[in-house]
XYZ file of C-alpha atoms in Angstrom:
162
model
C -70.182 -92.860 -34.517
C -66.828 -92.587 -35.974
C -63.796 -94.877 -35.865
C -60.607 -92.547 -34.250
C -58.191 -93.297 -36.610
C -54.519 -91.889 -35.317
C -52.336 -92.037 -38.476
C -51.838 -94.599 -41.663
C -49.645 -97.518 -40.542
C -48.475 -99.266 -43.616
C -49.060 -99.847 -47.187
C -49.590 -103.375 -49.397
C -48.677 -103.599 -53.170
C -49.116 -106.107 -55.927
C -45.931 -106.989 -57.071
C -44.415 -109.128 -60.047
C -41.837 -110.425 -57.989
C -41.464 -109.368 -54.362
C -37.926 -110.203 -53.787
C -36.699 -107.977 -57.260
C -39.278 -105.179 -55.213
C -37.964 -105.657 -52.055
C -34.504 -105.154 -53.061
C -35.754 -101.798 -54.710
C -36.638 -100.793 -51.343
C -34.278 -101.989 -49.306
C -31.573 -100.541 -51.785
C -33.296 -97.155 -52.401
C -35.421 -96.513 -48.763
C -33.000 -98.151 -46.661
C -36.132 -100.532 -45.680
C -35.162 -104.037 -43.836
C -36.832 -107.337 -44.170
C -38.296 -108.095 -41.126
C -40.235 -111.173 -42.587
C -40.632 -113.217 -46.008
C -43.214 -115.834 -46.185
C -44.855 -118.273 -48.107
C -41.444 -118.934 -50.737
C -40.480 -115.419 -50.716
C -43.943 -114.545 -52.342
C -44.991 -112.383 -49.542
C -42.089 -110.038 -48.001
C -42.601 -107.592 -45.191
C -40.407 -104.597 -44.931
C -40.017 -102.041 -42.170
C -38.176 -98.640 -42.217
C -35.145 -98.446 -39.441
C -36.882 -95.247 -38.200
C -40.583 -96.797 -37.619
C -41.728 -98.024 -34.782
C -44.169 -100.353 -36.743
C -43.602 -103.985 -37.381
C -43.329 -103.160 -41.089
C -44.000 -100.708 -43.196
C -44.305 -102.274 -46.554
C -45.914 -105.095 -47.567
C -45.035 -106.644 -51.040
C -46.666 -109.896 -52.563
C -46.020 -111.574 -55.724
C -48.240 -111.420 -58.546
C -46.047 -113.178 -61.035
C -43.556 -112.314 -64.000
C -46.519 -112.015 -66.754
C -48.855 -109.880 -64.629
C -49.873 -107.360 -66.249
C -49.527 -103.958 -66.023
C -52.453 -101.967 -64.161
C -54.471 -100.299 -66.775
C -54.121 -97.162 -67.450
C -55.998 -94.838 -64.717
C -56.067 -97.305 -62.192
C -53.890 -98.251 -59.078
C -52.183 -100.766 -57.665
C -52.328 -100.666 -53.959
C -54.011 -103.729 -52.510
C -55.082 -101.773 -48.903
C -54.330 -99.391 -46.672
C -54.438 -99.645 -43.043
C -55.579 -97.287 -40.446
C -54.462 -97.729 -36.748
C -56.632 -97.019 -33.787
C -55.254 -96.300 -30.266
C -57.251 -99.086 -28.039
C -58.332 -102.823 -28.261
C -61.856 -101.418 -27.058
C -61.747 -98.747 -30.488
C -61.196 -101.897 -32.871
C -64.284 -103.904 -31.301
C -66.046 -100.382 -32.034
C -64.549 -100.632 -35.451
C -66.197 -103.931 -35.926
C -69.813 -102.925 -34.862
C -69.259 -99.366 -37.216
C -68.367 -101.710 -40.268
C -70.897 -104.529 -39.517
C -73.528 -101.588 -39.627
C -72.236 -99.834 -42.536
C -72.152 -103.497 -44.767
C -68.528 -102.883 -44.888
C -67.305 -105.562 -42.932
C -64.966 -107.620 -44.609
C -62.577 -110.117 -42.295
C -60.601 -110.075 -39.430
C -57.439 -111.276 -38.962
C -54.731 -111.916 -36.161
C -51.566 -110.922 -37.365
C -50.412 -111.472 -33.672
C -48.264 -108.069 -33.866
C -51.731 -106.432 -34.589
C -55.577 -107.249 -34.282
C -57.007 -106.185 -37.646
C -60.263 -105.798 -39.663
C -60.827 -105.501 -43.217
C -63.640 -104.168 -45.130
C -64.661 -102.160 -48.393
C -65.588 -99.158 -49.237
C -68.608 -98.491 -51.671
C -66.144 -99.171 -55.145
C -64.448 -102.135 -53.508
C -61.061 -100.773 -52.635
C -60.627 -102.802 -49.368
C -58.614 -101.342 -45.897
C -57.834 -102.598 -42.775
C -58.448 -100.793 -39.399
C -55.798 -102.477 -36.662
C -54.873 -101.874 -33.272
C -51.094 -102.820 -32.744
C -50.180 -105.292 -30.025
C -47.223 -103.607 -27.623
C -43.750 -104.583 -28.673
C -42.981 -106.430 -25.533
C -45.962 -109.208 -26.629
C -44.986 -110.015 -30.236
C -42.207 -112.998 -29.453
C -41.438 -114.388 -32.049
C -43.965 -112.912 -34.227
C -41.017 -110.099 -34.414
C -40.061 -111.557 -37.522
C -42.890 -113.395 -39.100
C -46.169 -112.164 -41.202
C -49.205 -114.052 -39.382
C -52.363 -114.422 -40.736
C -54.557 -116.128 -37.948
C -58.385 -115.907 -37.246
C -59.439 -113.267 -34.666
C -60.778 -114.004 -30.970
C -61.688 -110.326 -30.480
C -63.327 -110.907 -27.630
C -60.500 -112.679 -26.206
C -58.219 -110.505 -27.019
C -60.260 -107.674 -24.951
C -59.557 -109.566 -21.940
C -55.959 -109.832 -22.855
C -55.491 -106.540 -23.901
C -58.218 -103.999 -22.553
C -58.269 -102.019 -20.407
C -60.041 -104.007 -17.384
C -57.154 -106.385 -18.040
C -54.850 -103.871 -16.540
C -56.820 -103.754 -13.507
C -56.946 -107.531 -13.065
């Protein structure tokens, strides 16, 4: 089985200092701040043309981090979006099978797993939440622990039908 991936949804990065990084991007992409938590360490940023809840995410490392060495990256994760609730619980039993499994999360804007792939770079597979049910979340980074199960019956598609 495969997991139907439909297009990259945002990016992570290590960061000395996410508000210096964040004004980069702000300044030079035109990217907004649509949340900063924990002291300004984490920042999310979103582009005014995306229809995601951010685009960016930046998170402090410190002023003495070092530099990656050379030949390696930086990017913490990527994260690939599937169309349907029902694809991300299919996501879970594809990764739980493959040892990949990592987390899950509840970012209440999206439902998200993480895993690894065979060198350790870790991604997250998500299903985003529709607009009209993030509240307050809008403007906030969540990181909450994942009912998927409840959040089938929320959000699948025999919920419609209920």
């Amino acid at each position: 089985m495969s997991i139907p991936v439909t297009r990259l949804n945002h990016a992570v990065l290590f960061v000395r200092d996410a508000t210096r990084a964040a004004e980069f991007y702000g300044r030079v992409f035109g990217f907004e701040i649509v949340g900063s938590e924990m002291g300004g360490q984490a920042i999310f940023m979103r582009s005014p043309l995306a229809t995601n809840h951010h685009d960016l995410g930046l998170f402090s490392v410190g002023p003495d981090a070092p530099r990656p060495a050379r030949g390696s990256v930086g990017l913490y994760h990527l994260a690939w979006e599937v169309p349907t609730i029902e694809d991300l619980a299919a996501a879970w039993q594809a990764l739980e099978e493959a040892g990949a499994l990592g987390g899950a999360s509840d970012h209440v804007v999206s439902k998200s797993l993480y895993g690894h792939d065979p060198d350790g770079n870790e991604f997250e597979i998500m299903w985003s939440v529709p607009r009209e049910a993030w509240g307050d979340a809008e403007h906030k980074g969540a990181i909450l622990p994942l009912d998927l199960e409840a959040e089938l019956k929320r959000f699948g598609s025999t919920a419609a039908g209920d």
